[in-house]
PDB file of C-alpha atoms in Angstrom:
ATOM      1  CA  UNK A  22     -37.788 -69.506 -29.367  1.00  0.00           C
ATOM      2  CA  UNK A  23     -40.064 -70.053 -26.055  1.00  0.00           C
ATOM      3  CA  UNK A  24     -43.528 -69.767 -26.487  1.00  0.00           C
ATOM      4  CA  UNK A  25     -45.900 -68.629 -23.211  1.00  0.00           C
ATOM      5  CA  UNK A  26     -49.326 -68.928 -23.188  1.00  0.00           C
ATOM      6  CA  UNK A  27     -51.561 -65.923 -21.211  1.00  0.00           C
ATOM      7  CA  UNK A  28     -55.447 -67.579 -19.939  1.00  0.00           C
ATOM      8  CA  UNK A  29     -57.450 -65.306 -18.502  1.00  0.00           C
ATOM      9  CA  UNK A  30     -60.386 -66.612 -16.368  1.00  0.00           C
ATOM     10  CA  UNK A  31     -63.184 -65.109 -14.039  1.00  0.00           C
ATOM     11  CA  UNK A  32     -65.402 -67.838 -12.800  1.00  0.00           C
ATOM     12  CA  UNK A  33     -65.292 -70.183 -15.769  1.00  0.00           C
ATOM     13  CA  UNK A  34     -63.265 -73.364 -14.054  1.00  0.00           C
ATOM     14  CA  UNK A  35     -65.159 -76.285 -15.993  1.00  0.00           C
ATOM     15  CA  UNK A  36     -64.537 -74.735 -19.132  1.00  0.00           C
ATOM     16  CA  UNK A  37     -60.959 -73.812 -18.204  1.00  0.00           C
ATOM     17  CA  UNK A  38     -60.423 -77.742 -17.629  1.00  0.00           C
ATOM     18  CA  UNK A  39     -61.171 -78.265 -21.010  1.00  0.00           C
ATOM     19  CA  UNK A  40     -58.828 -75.345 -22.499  1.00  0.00           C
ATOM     20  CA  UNK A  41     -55.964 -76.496 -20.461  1.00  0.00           C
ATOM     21  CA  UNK A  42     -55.971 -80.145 -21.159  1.00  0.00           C
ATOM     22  CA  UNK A  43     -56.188 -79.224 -24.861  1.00  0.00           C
ATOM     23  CA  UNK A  44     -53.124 -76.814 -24.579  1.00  0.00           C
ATOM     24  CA  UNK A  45     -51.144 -79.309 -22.959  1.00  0.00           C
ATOM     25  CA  UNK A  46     -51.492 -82.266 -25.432  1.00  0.00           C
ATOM     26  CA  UNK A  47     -50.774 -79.336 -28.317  1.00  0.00           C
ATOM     27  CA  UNK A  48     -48.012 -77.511 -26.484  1.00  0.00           C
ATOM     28  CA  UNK A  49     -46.713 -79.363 -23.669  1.00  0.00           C
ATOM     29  CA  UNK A  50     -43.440 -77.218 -23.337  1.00  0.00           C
ATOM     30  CA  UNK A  51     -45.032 -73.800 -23.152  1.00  0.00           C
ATOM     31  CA  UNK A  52     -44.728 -71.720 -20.409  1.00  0.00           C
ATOM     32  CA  UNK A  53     -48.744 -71.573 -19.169  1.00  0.00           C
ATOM     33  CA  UNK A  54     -49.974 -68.612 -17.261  1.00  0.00           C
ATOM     34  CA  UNK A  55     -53.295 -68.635 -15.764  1.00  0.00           C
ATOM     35  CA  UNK A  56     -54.397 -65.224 -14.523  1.00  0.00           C
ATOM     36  CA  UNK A  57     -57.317 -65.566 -12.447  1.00  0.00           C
ATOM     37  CA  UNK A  58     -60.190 -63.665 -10.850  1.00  0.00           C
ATOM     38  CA  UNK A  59     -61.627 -63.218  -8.891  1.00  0.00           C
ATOM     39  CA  UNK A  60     -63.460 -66.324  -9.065  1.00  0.00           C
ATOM     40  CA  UNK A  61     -65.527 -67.799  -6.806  1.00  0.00           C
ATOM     41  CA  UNK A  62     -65.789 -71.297  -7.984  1.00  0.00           C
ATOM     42  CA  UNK A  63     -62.900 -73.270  -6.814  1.00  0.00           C
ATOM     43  CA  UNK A  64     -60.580 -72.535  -9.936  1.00  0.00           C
ATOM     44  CA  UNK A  65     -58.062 -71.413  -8.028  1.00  0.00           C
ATOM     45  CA  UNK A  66     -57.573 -74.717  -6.090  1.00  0.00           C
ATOM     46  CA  UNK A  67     -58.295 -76.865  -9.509  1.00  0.00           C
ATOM     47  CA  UNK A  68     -55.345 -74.694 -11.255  1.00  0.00           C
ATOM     48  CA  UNK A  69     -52.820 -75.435  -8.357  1.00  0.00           C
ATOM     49  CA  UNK A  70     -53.315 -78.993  -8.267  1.00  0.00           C
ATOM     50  CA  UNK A  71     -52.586 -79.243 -12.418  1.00  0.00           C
ATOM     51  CA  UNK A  72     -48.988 -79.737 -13.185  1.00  0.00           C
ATOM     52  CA  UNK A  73     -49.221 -78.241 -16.896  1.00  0.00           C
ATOM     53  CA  UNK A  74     -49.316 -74.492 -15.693  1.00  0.00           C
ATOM     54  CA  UNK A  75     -46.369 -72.821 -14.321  1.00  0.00           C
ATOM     55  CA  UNK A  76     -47.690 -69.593 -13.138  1.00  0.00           C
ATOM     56  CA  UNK A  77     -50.804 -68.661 -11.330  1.00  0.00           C
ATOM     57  CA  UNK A  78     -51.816 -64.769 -11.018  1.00  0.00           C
ATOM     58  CA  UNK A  79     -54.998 -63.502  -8.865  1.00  0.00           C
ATOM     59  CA  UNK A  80     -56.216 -60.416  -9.682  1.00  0.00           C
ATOM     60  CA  UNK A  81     -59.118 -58.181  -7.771  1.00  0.00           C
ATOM     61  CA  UNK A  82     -60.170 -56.637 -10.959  1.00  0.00           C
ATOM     62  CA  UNK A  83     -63.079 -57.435 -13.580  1.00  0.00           C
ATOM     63  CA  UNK A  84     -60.964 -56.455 -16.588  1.00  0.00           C
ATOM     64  CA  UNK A  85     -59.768 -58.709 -19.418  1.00  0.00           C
ATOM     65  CA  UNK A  86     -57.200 -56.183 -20.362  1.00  0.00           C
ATOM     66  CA  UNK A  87     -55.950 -55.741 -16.411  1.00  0.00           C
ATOM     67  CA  UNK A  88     -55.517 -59.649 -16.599  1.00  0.00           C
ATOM     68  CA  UNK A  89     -53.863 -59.825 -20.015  1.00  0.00           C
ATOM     69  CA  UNK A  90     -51.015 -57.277 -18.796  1.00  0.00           C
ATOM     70  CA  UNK A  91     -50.816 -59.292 -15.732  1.00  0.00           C
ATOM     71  CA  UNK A  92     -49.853 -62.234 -17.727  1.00  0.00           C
ATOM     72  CA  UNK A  93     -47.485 -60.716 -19.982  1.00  0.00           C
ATOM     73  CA  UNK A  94     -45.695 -59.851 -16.704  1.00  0.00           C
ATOM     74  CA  UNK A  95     -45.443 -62.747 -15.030  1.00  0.00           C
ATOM     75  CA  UNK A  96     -44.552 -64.535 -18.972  1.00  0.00           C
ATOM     76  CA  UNK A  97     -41.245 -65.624 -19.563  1.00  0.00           C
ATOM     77  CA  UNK A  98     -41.132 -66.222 -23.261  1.00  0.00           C
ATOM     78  CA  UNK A  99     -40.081 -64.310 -26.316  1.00  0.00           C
ATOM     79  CA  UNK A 100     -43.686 -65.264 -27.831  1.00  0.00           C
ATOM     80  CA  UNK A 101     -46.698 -64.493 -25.384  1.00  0.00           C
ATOM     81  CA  UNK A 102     -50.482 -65.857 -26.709  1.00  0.00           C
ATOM     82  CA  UNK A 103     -53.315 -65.193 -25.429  1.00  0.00           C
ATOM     83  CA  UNK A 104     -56.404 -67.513 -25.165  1.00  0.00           C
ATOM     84  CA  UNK A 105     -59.503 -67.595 -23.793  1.00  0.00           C
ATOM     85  CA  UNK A 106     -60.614 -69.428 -21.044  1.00  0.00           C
ATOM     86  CA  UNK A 107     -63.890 -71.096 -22.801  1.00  0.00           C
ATOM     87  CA  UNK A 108     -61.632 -72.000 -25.690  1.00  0.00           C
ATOM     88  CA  UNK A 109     -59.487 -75.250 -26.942  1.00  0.00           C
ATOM     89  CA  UNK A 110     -56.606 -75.202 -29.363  1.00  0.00           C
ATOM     90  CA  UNK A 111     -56.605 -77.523 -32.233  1.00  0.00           C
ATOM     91  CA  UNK A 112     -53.716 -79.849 -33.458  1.00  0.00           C
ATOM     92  CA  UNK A 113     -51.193 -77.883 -34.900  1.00  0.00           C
ATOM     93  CA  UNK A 114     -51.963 -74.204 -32.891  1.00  0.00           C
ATOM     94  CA  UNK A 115     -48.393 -73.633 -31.503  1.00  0.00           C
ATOM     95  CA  UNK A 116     -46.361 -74.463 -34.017  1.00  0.00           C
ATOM     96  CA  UNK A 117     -48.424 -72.783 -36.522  1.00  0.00           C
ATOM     97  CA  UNK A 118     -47.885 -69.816 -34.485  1.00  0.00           C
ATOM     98  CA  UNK A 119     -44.092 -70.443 -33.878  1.00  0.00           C
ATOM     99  CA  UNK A 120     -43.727 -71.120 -37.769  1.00  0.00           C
ATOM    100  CA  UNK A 121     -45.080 -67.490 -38.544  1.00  0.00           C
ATOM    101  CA  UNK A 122     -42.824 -65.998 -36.129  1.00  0.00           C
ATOM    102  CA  UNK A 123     -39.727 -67.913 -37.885  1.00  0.00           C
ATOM    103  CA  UNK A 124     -41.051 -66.510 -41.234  1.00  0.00           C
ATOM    104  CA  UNK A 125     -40.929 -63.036 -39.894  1.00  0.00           C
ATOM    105  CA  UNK A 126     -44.479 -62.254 -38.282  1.00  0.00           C
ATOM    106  CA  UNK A 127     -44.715 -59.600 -35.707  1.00  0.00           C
ATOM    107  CA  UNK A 128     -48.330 -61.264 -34.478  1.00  0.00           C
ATOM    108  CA  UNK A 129     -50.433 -64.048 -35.535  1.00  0.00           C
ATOM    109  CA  UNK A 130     -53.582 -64.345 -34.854  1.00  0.00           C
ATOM    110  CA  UNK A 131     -56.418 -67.356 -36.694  1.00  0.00           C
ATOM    111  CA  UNK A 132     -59.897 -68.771 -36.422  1.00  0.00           C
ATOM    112  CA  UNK A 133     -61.894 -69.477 -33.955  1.00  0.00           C
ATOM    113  CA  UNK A 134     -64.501 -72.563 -34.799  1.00  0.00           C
ATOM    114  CA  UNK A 135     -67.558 -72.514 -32.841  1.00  0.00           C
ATOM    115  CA  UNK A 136     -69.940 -75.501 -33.275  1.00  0.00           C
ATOM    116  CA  UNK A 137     -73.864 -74.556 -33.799  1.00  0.00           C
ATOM    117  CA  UNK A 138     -76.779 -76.314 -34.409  1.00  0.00           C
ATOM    118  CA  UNK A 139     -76.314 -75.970 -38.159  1.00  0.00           C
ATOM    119  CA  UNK A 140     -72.932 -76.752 -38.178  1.00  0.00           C
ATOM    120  CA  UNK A 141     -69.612 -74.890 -37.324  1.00  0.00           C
ATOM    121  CA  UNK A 142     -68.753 -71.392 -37.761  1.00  0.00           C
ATOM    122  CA  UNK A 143     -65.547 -69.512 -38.424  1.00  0.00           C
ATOM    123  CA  UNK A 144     -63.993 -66.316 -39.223  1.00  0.00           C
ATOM    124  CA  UNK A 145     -61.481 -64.750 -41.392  1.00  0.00           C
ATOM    125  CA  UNK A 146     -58.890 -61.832 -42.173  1.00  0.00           C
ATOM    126  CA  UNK A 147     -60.269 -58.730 -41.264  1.00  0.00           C
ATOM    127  CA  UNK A 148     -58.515 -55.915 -42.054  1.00  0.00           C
ATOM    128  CA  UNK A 149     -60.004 -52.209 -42.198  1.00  0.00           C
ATOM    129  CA  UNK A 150     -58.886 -49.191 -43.338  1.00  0.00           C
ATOM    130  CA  UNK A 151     -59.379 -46.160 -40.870  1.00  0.00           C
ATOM    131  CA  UNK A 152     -58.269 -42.762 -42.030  1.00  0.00           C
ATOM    132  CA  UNK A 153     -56.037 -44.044 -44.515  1.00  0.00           C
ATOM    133  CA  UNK A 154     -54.125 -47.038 -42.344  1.00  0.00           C
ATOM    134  CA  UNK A 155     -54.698 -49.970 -42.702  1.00  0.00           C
ATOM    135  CA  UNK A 156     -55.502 -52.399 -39.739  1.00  0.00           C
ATOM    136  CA  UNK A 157     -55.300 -56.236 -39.749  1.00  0.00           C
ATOM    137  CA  UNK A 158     -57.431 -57.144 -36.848  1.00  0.00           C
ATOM    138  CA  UNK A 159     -56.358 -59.663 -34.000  1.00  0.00           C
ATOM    139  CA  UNK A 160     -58.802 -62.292 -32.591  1.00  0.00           C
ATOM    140  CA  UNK A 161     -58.215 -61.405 -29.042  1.00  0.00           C
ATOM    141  CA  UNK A 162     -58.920 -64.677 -28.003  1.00  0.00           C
ATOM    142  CA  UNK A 163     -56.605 -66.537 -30.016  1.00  0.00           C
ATOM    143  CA  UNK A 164     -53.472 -63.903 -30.680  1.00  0.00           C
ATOM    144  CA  UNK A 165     -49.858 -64.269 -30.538  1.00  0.00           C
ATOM    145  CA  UNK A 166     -47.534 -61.639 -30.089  1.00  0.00           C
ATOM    146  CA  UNK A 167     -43.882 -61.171 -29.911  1.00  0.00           C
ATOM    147  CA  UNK A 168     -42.134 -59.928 -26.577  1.00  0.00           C
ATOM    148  CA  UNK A 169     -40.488 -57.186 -29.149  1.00  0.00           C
ATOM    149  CA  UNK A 170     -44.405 -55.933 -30.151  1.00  0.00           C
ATOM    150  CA  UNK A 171     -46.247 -55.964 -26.899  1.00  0.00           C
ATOM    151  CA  UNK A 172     -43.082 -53.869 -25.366  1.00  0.00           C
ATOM    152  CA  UNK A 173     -43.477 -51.433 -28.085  1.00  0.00           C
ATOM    153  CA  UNK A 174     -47.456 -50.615 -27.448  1.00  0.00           C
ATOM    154  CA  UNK A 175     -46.989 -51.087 -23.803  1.00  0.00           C
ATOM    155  CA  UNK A 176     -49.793 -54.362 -23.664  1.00  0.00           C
ATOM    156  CA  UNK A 177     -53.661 -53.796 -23.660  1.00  0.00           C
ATOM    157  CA  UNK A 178     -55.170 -50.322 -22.314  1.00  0.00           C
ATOM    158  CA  UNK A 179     -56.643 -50.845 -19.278  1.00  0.00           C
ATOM    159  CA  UNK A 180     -59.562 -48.029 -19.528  1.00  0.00           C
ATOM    160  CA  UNK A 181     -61.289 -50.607 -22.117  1.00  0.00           C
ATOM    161  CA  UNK A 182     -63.453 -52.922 -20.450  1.00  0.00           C
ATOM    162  CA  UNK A 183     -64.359 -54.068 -24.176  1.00  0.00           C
ATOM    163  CA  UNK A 184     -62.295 -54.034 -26.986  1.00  0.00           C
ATOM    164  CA  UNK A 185     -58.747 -54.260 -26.052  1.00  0.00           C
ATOM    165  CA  UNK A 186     -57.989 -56.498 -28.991  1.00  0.00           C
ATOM    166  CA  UNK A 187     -59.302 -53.630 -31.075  1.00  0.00           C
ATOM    167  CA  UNK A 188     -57.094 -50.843 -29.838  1.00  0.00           C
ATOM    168  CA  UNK A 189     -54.039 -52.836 -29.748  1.00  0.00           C
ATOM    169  CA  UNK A 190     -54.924 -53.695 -33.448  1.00  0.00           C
ATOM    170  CA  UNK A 191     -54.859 -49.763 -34.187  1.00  0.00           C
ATOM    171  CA  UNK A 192     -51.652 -49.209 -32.361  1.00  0.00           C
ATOM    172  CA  UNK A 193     -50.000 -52.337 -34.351  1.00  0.00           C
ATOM    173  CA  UNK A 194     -50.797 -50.844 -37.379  1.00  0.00           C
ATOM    174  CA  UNK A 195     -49.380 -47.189 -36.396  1.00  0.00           C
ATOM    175  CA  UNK A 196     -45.944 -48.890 -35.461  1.00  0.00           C
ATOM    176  CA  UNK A 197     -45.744 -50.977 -38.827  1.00  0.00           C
ATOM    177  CA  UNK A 198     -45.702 -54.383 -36.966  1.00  0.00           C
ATOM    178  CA  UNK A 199     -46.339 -57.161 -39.359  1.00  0.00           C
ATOM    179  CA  UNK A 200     -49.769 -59.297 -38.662  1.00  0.00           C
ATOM    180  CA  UNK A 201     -50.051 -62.510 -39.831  1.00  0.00           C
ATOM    181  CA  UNK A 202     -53.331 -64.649 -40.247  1.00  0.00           C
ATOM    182  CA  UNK A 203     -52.732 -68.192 -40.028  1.00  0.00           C
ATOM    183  CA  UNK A 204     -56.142 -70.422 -40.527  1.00  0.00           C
ATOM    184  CA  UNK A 205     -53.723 -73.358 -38.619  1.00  0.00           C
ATOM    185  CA  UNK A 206     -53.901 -71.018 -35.436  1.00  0.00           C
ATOM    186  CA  UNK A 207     -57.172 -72.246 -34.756  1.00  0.00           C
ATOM    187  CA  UNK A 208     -59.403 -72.795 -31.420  1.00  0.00           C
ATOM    188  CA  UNK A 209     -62.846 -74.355 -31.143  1.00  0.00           C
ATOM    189  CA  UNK A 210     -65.359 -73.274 -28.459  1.00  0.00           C
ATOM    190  CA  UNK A 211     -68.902 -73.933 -27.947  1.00  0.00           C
ATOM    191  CA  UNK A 212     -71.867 -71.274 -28.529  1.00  0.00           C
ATOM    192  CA  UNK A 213     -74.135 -70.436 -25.430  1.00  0.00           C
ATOM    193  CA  UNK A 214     -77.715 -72.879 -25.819  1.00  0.00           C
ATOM    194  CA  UNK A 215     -79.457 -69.715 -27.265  1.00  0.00           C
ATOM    195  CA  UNK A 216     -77.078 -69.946 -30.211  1.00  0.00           C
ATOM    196  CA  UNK A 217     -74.770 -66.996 -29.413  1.00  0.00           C
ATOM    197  CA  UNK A 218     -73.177 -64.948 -26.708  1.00  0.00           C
ATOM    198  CA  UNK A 219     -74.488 -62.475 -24.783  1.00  0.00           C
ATOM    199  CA  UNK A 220     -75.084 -58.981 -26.168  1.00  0.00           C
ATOM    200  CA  UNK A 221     -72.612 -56.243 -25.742  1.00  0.00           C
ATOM    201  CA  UNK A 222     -74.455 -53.401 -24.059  1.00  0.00           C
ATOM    202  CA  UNK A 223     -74.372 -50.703 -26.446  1.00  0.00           C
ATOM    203  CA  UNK A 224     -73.089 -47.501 -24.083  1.00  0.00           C
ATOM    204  CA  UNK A 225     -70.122 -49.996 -23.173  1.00  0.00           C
ATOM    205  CA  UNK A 226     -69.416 -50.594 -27.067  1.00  0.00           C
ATOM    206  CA  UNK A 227     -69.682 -47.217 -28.221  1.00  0.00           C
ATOM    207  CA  UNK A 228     -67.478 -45.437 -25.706  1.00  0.00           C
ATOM    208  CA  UNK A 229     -64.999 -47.806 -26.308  1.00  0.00           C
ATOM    209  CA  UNK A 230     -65.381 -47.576 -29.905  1.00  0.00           C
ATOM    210  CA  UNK A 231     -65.186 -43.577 -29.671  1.00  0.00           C
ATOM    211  CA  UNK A 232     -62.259 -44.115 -27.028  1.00  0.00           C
ATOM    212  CA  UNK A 233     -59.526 -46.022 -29.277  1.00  0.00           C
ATOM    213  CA  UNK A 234     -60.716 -44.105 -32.539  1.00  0.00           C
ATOM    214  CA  UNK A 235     -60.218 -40.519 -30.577  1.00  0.00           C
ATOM    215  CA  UNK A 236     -56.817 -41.838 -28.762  1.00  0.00           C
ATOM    216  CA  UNK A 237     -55.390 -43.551 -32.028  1.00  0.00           C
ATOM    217  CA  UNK A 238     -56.523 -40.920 -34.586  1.00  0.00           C
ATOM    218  CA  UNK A 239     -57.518 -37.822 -32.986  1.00  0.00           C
ATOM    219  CA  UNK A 240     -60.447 -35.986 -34.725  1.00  0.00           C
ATOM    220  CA  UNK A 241     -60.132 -37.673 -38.150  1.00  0.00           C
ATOM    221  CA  UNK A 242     -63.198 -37.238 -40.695  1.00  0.00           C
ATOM    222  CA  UNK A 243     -62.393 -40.868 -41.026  1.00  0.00           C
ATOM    223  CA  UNK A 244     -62.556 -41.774 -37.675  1.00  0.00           C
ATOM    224  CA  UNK A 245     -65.696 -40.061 -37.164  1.00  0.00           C
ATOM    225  CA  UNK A 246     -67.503 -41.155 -39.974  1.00  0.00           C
ATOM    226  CA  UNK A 247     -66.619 -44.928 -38.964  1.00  0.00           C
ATOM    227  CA  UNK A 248     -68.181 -44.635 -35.768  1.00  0.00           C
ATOM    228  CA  UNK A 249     -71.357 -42.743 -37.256  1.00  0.00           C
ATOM    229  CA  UNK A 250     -71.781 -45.834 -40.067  1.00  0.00           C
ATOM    230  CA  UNK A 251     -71.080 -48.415 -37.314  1.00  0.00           C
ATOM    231  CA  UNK A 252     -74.179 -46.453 -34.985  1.00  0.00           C
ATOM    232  CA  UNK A 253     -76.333 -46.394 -37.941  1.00  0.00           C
ATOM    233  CA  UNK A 254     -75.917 -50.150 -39.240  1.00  0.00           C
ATOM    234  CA  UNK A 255     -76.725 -51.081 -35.734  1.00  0.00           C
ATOM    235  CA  UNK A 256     -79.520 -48.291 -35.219  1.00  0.00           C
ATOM    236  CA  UNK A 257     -81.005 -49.984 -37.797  1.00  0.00           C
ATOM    237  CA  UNK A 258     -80.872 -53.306 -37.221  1.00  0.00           C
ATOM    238  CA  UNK A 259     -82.478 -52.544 -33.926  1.00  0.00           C
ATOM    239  CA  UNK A 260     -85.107 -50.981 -35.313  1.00  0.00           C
ATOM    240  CA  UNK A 261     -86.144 -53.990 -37.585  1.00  0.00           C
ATOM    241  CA  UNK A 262     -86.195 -55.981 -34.734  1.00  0.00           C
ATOM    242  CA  UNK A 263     -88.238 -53.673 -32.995  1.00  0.00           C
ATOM    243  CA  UNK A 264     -90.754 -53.942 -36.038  1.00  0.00           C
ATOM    244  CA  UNK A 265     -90.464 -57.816 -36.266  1.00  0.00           C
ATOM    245  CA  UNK A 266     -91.720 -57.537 -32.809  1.00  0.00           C
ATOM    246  CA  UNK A 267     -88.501 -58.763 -31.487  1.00  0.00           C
ATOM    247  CA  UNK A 268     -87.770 -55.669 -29.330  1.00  0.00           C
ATOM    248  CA  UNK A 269     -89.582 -52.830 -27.866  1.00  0.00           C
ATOM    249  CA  UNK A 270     -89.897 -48.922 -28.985  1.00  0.00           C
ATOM    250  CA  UNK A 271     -88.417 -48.269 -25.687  1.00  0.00           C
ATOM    251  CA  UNK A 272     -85.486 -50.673 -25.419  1.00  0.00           C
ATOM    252  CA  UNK A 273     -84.734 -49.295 -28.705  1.00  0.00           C
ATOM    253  CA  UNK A 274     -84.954 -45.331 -27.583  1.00  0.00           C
ATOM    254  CA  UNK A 275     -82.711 -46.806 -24.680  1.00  0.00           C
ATOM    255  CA  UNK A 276     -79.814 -47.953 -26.654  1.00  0.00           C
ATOM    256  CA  UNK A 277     -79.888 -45.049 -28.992  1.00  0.00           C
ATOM    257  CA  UNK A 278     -79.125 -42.942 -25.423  1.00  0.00           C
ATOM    258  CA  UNK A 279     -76.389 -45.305 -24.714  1.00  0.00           C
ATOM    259  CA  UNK A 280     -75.301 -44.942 -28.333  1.00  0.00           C
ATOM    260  CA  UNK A 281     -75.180 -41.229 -27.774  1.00  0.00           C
ATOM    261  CA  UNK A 282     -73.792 -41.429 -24.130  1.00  0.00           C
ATOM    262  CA  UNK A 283     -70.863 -43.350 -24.948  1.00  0.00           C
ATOM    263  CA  UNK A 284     -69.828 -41.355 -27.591  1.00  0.00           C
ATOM    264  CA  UNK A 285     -69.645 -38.554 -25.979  1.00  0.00           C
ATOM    265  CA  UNK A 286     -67.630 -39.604 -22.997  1.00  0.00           C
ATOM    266  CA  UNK A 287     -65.619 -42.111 -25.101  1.00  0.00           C
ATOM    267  CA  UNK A 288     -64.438 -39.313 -27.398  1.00  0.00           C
ATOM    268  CA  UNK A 289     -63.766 -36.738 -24.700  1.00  0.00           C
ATOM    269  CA  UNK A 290     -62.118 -39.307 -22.249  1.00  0.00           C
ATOM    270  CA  UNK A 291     -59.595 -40.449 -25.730  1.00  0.00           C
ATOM    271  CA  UNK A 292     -58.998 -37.385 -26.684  1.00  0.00           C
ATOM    272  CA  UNK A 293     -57.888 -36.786 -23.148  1.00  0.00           C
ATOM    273  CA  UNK A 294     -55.360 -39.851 -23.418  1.00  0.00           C
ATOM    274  CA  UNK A 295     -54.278 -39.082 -26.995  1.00  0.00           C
ATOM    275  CA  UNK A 296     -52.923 -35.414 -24.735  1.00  0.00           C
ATOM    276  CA  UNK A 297     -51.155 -37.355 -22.400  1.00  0.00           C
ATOM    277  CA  UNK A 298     -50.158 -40.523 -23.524  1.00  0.00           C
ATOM    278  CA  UNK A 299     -46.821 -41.636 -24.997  1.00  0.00           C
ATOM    279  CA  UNK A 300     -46.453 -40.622 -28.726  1.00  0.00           C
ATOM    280  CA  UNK A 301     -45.068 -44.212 -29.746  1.00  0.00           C
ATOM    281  CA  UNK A 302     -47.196 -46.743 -27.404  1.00  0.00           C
ATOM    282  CA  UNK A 303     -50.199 -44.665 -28.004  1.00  0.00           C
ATOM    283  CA  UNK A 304     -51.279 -46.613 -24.797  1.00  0.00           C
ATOM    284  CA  UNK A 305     -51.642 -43.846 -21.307  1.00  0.00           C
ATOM    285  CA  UNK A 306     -53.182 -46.935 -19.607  1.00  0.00           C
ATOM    286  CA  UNK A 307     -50.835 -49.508 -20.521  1.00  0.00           C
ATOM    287  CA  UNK A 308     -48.219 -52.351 -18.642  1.00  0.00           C
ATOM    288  CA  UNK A 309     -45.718 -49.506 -17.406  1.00  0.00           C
ATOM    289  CA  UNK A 310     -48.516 -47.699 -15.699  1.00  0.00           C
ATOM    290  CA  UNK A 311     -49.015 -49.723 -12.662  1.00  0.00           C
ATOM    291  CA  UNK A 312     -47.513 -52.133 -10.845  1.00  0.00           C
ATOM    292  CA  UNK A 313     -50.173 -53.578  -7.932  1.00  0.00           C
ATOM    293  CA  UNK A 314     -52.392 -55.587 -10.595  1.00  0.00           C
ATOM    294  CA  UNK A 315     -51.573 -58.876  -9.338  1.00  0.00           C
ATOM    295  CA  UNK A 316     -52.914 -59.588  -5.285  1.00  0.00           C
ATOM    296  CA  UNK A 317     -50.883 -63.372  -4.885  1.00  0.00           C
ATOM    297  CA  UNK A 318     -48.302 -65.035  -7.160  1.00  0.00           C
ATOM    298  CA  UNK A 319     -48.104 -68.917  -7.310  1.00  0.00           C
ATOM    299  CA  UNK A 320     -45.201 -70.471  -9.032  1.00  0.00           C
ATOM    300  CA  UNK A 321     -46.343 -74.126  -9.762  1.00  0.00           C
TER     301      UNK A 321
END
């Protein structure tokens, strides 16, 4: 069993340094695919001098889920993973993910640690139930995935420019592929020096979140009333920080639009897919759709 490795970068070579050098003392005979761009800051030229990646892919496009499909393409093995640029595997992350494979796993997916001022932080198993299926989430930064799964769901949907990991996670689910959490698939990564990452602009999260719910469930009381309790947990947390003086009436009013906004579109433009996409990928937007993502090809 061969496992490939899929890291996606846009401008991030420093921190890709540190993710490749880790990959290759863990898993020095994986296939390593870089898909890059496009950068600006030299990472092309740093990845071509390495001699631990095999394949380098450009891309023209801003999209994580663009560059993921582009590196299942160019991957050779029967296991693809995907990791994040900004991100290091710990001792043990390949064959933890080639020993749940062996025992039968569909997709693995684990941890990742991320060191804070008070200490480190982690997550765990999360696993929904949304209109009566039940989804075990995969950490889209640190997921594995059989060459037999991603062919089924066609790879990531490429309308998403957030939450790919998300949608695939619904479409596993629907196709009764087995996910497996390991806590030994772990990465560690650093938090940005205000102590988290950037927040996710709310019209950009809510269509999306509208999007895979209206492709992958149609219009399901469930489905709706998960994306009203997920507006209204965050509607009010903005609001308290709008009262703790943290945020302004207007910002506030702002988001709610973009709440509202990307709902609307997100649910007309999935229920739009859900018409014309394939019955069994649930994916209209997925690896078979296109074939012009990558611009050049290196084979290192």
């Amino acid at each position: 069993m061969h496992l490939s490795v899929v890291v996606s970068t846009l401008n991030g070579r420093e921190q890709l340094v540190r993710a490749l050098d880790a990959l290759a003392a863990d898993a020095p005979d994986a296939e390593v695919v870089v898909v890059n761009g496009p950068s600006s800051d030299g990472t092309t030229g740093m990845v071509r001098d390495r001699d631990d990646v095999d394949v380098l892919v450009e891309i023209s496009e801003r999209n994580l889920n663009v560059a993921r499909n582009a590196g299942v393409q160019a991957a050779g093995g029967d296991v693809v993973a995907f990791l994040r640029y900004d991100l290091a595997v710990e001792d043990g992350w390949a064959d933890a993910i080639l020993e749940s494979v062996e025992a039968g796993a569909d997709v693995v997916t684990g941890p990742t640690h991320r060191t804070v001022r008070a200490g480190v932080t982690t997550e765990s198993r999360e696993t929904w139930t949304v209109a009566g299926r039940d989804v075990t989430f995969v950490n889209g930064d640190n997921g594995a995935f059989t060459r037999e799964a991603l062919d089924a769901v066609d790879g990531f949907d490429e309308y998403l420019e957030t939450g790919g990991s998300r949608d695939v996670s619904h479409r596993i689910a629907a196709l009764d592929f087995d996910v497996a959490w390991n806590a030994d698939v772990c990465v560690r990564g650093e938090f940005q020096t205000d102590g988290g990452r950037e927040p996710a602009d709310w019209g950009t999260k809510y269509r999306s979140l509208a999007y895979r719910l209206a492709k992958n469930y149609g219009v399901h009381p469930g489905a709706l009333a998960h994306t009203a309790k997920t507006a209204a947990f965050d509607g009010a947390r903005a609001l308290r920080d709008v009262l703790g003086g943290g945020s302004t009436p207007s910002a506030w009013l702002a988001n709610g639009k973009g709440v509202f906004e990307g709902i609307a579109v997100g649910t007309k433009d999935g229920l739009a897919a859900r018409k014309r996409m394939p019955a069994d990928s649930r994916n209209p937007n997925g690896i078979s759709s296109r074939a012009d993502r990558a611009v050049t090809r290196y084979e290192l």
